[in-house]
PDB file of C-alpha atoms in Angstrom:
ATOM      1  CA  UNK A   1      -0.006  24.279   7.626  1.00 73.00           C
ATOM      2  CA  UNK A   2       2.915  25.399   5.790  1.00 79.00           C
ATOM      3  CA  UNK A   3       3.733  29.200   5.904  1.00 77.00           C
ATOM      4  CA  UNK A   4       5.875  30.835   3.302  1.00 78.00           C
ATOM      5  CA  UNK A   5       7.236  34.451   4.196  1.00 71.00           C
ATOM      6  CA  UNK A   6       7.798  37.009   1.448  1.00 69.00           C
ATOM      7  CA  UNK A   7       9.782  40.120   2.295  1.00 62.00           C
ATOM      8  CA  UNK A   8      10.330  42.602  -0.425  1.00 62.00           C
ATOM      9  CA  UNK A   9      13.908  43.907  -0.840  1.00 60.00           C
ATOM     10  CA  UNK A  10      13.599  47.519  -1.757  1.00 58.00           C
ATOM     11  CA  UNK A  11      14.948  49.324   1.013  1.00 58.00           C
ATOM     12  CA  UNK A  12      18.886  49.289  -0.137  1.00 75.00           C
ATOM     13  CA  UNK A  13      21.292  51.540   1.714  1.00 81.00           C
ATOM     14  CA  UNK A  14      18.878  52.071   4.918  1.00 79.00           C
ATOM     15  CA  UNK A  15      18.015  48.610   5.534  1.00 79.00           C
ATOM     16  CA  UNK A  16      21.974  47.870   4.797  1.00 81.00           C
ATOM     17  CA  UNK A  17      22.893  50.561   7.499  1.00 84.00           C
ATOM     18  CA  UNK A  18      20.846  49.094   9.981  1.00 84.00           C
ATOM     19  CA  UNK A  19      22.335  45.624   9.099  1.00 83.00           C
ATOM     20  CA  UNK A  20      25.433  46.993   9.536  1.00 87.00           C
ATOM     21  CA  UNK A  21      25.384  49.163  12.703  1.00 88.00           C
ATOM     22  CA  UNK A  22      22.928  47.105  14.856  1.00 88.00           C
ATOM     23  CA  UNK A  23      24.549  43.625  13.668  1.00 89.00           C
ATOM     24  CA  UNK A  24      21.080  41.952  12.942  1.00 89.00           C
ATOM     25  CA  UNK A  25      20.243  39.758  10.121  1.00 86.00           C
ATOM     26  CA  UNK A  26      19.434  41.349   6.520  1.00 85.00           C
ATOM     27  CA  UNK A  27      15.936  39.910   6.869  1.00 84.00           C
ATOM     28  CA  UNK A  28      15.404  41.864  10.029  1.00 88.00           C
ATOM     29  CA  UNK A  29      16.634  45.052   8.820  1.00 88.00           C
ATOM     30  CA  UNK A  30      14.438  44.867   5.900  1.00 85.00           C
ATOM     31  CA  UNK A  31      11.467  44.368   8.025  1.00 86.00           C
ATOM     32  CA  UNK A  32      12.367  47.120  10.646  1.00 88.00           C
ATOM     33  CA  UNK A  33      12.744  49.200   7.539  1.00 86.00           C
ATOM     34  CA  UNK A  34       9.482  48.307   6.131  1.00 85.00           C
ATOM     35  CA  UNK A  35       7.688  49.026   9.631  1.00 87.00           C
ATOM     36  CA  UNK A  36       9.236  52.431   9.490  1.00 86.00           C
ATOM     37  CA  UNK A  37      12.337  52.469  10.977  1.00 88.00           C
ATOM     38  CA  UNK A  38      14.918  54.218   9.209  1.00 86.00           C
ATOM     39  CA  UNK A  39      17.576  55.349  12.097  1.00 88.00           C
ATOM     40  CA  UNK A  40      19.478  52.986  14.085  1.00 90.00           C
ATOM     41  CA  UNK A  41      18.194  54.833  17.428  1.00 91.00           C
ATOM     42  CA  UNK A  42      14.593  54.015  16.423  1.00 90.00           C
ATOM     43  CA  UNK A  43      15.137  50.424  15.644  1.00 90.00           C
ATOM     44  CA  UNK A  44      17.256  50.112  19.051  1.00 90.00           C
ATOM     45  CA  UNK A  45      14.079  51.629  20.896  1.00 89.00           C
ATOM     46  CA  UNK A  46      12.087  48.941  19.313  1.00 89.00           C
ATOM     47  CA  UNK A  47      13.814  45.926  19.654  1.00 89.00           C
ATOM     48  CA  UNK A  48      15.065  46.904  23.451  1.00 89.00           C
ATOM     49  CA  UNK A  49      12.025  48.942  24.715  1.00 85.00           C
ATOM     50  CA  UNK A  50      12.343  50.476  28.318  1.00 87.00           C
ATOM     51  CA  UNK A  51       9.627  51.243  30.778  1.00 86.00           C
ATOM     52  CA  UNK A  52      10.207  54.953  29.541  1.00 85.00           C
ATOM     53  CA  UNK A  53       9.414  54.466  26.244  1.00 79.00           C
ATOM     54  CA  UNK A  54       6.017  52.804  27.119  1.00 80.00           C
ATOM     55  CA  UNK A  55       2.863  55.192  26.194  1.00 82.00           C
ATOM     56  CA  UNK A  56       0.207  55.609  29.215  1.00 87.00           C
ATOM     57  CA  UNK A  57      -1.980  52.934  29.323  1.00 85.00           C
ATOM     58  CA  UNK A  58      -4.529  55.329  30.204  1.00 87.00           C
ATOM     59  CA  UNK A  59      -4.541  56.502  26.829  1.00 89.00           C
ATOM     60  CA  UNK A  60      -6.319  53.272  25.896  1.00 85.00           C
ATOM     61  CA  UNK A  61     -10.057  53.251  24.940  1.00 88.00           C
ATOM     62  CA  UNK A  62     -11.931  52.409  28.113  1.00 90.00           C
ATOM     63  CA  UNK A  63      -8.955  51.668  30.316  1.00 91.00           C
ATOM     64  CA  UNK A  64     -11.137  53.223  33.148  1.00 92.00           C
ATOM     65  CA  UNK A  65     -13.577  50.400  32.549  1.00 93.00           C
ATOM     66  CA  UNK A  66     -10.922  47.909  32.888  1.00 91.00           C
ATOM     67  CA  UNK A  67      -9.593  49.442  35.878  1.00 93.00           C
ATOM     68  CA  UNK A  68     -12.913  49.537  37.803  1.00 96.00           C
ATOM     69  CA  UNK A  69     -13.391  45.771  36.669  1.00 95.00           C
ATOM     70  CA  UNK A  70     -10.007  44.435  37.882  1.00 95.00           C
ATOM     71  CA  UNK A  71     -10.707  46.414  41.106  1.00 97.00           C
ATOM     72  CA  UNK A  72     -14.077  44.503  41.354  1.00 97.00           C
ATOM     73  CA  UNK A  73     -11.963  41.155  40.949  1.00 97.00           C
ATOM     74  CA  UNK A  74      -9.510  41.878  43.226  1.00 96.00           C
ATOM     75  CA  UNK A  75     -12.357  42.822  46.097  1.00 97.00           C
ATOM     76  CA  UNK A  76     -14.341  39.957  45.116  1.00 97.00           C
ATOM     77  CA  UNK A  77     -11.240  37.399  45.032  1.00 97.00           C
ATOM     78  CA  UNK A  78     -11.863  36.599  41.694  1.00 97.00           C
ATOM     79  CA  UNK A  79      -9.251  34.919  39.149  1.00 96.00           C
ATOM     80  CA  UNK A  80      -8.476  37.139  36.466  1.00 93.00           C
ATOM     81  CA  UNK A  81      -6.674  36.760  33.313  1.00 92.00           C
ATOM     82  CA  UNK A  82      -4.794  39.417  31.297  1.00 83.00           C
ATOM     83  CA  UNK A  83      -4.287  38.976  27.816  1.00 84.00           C
ATOM     84  CA  UNK A  84      -2.160  41.284  25.616  1.00 78.00           C
ATOM     85  CA  UNK A  85       0.677  41.608  22.755  1.00 74.00           C
ATOM     86  CA  UNK A  86       3.209  43.892  21.674  1.00 66.00           C
ATOM     87  CA  UNK A  87       2.527  45.788  18.881  1.00 63.00           C
ATOM     88  CA  UNK A  88       3.790  49.276  17.105  1.00 52.00           C
TER      89      UNK A  88
END
């Protein structure tokens, strides 16, 4: 399956500023702009996250249920697969 990426080039000067300040490709700067990153500091925080920037995992829905299940698995020596992704 061949994928074709389509990016609208409508952000102008702001995306160009991200491109110049961060030294990233014009396409990446356009994508960052379209995702809502307007200032270089915001883009850097997204591109180079630290543990201090992460939200509390307990703000996720049903996290206490997940913790209980993982505790049970640990106690009963079950194998566990944890899957996740990184999204805004």
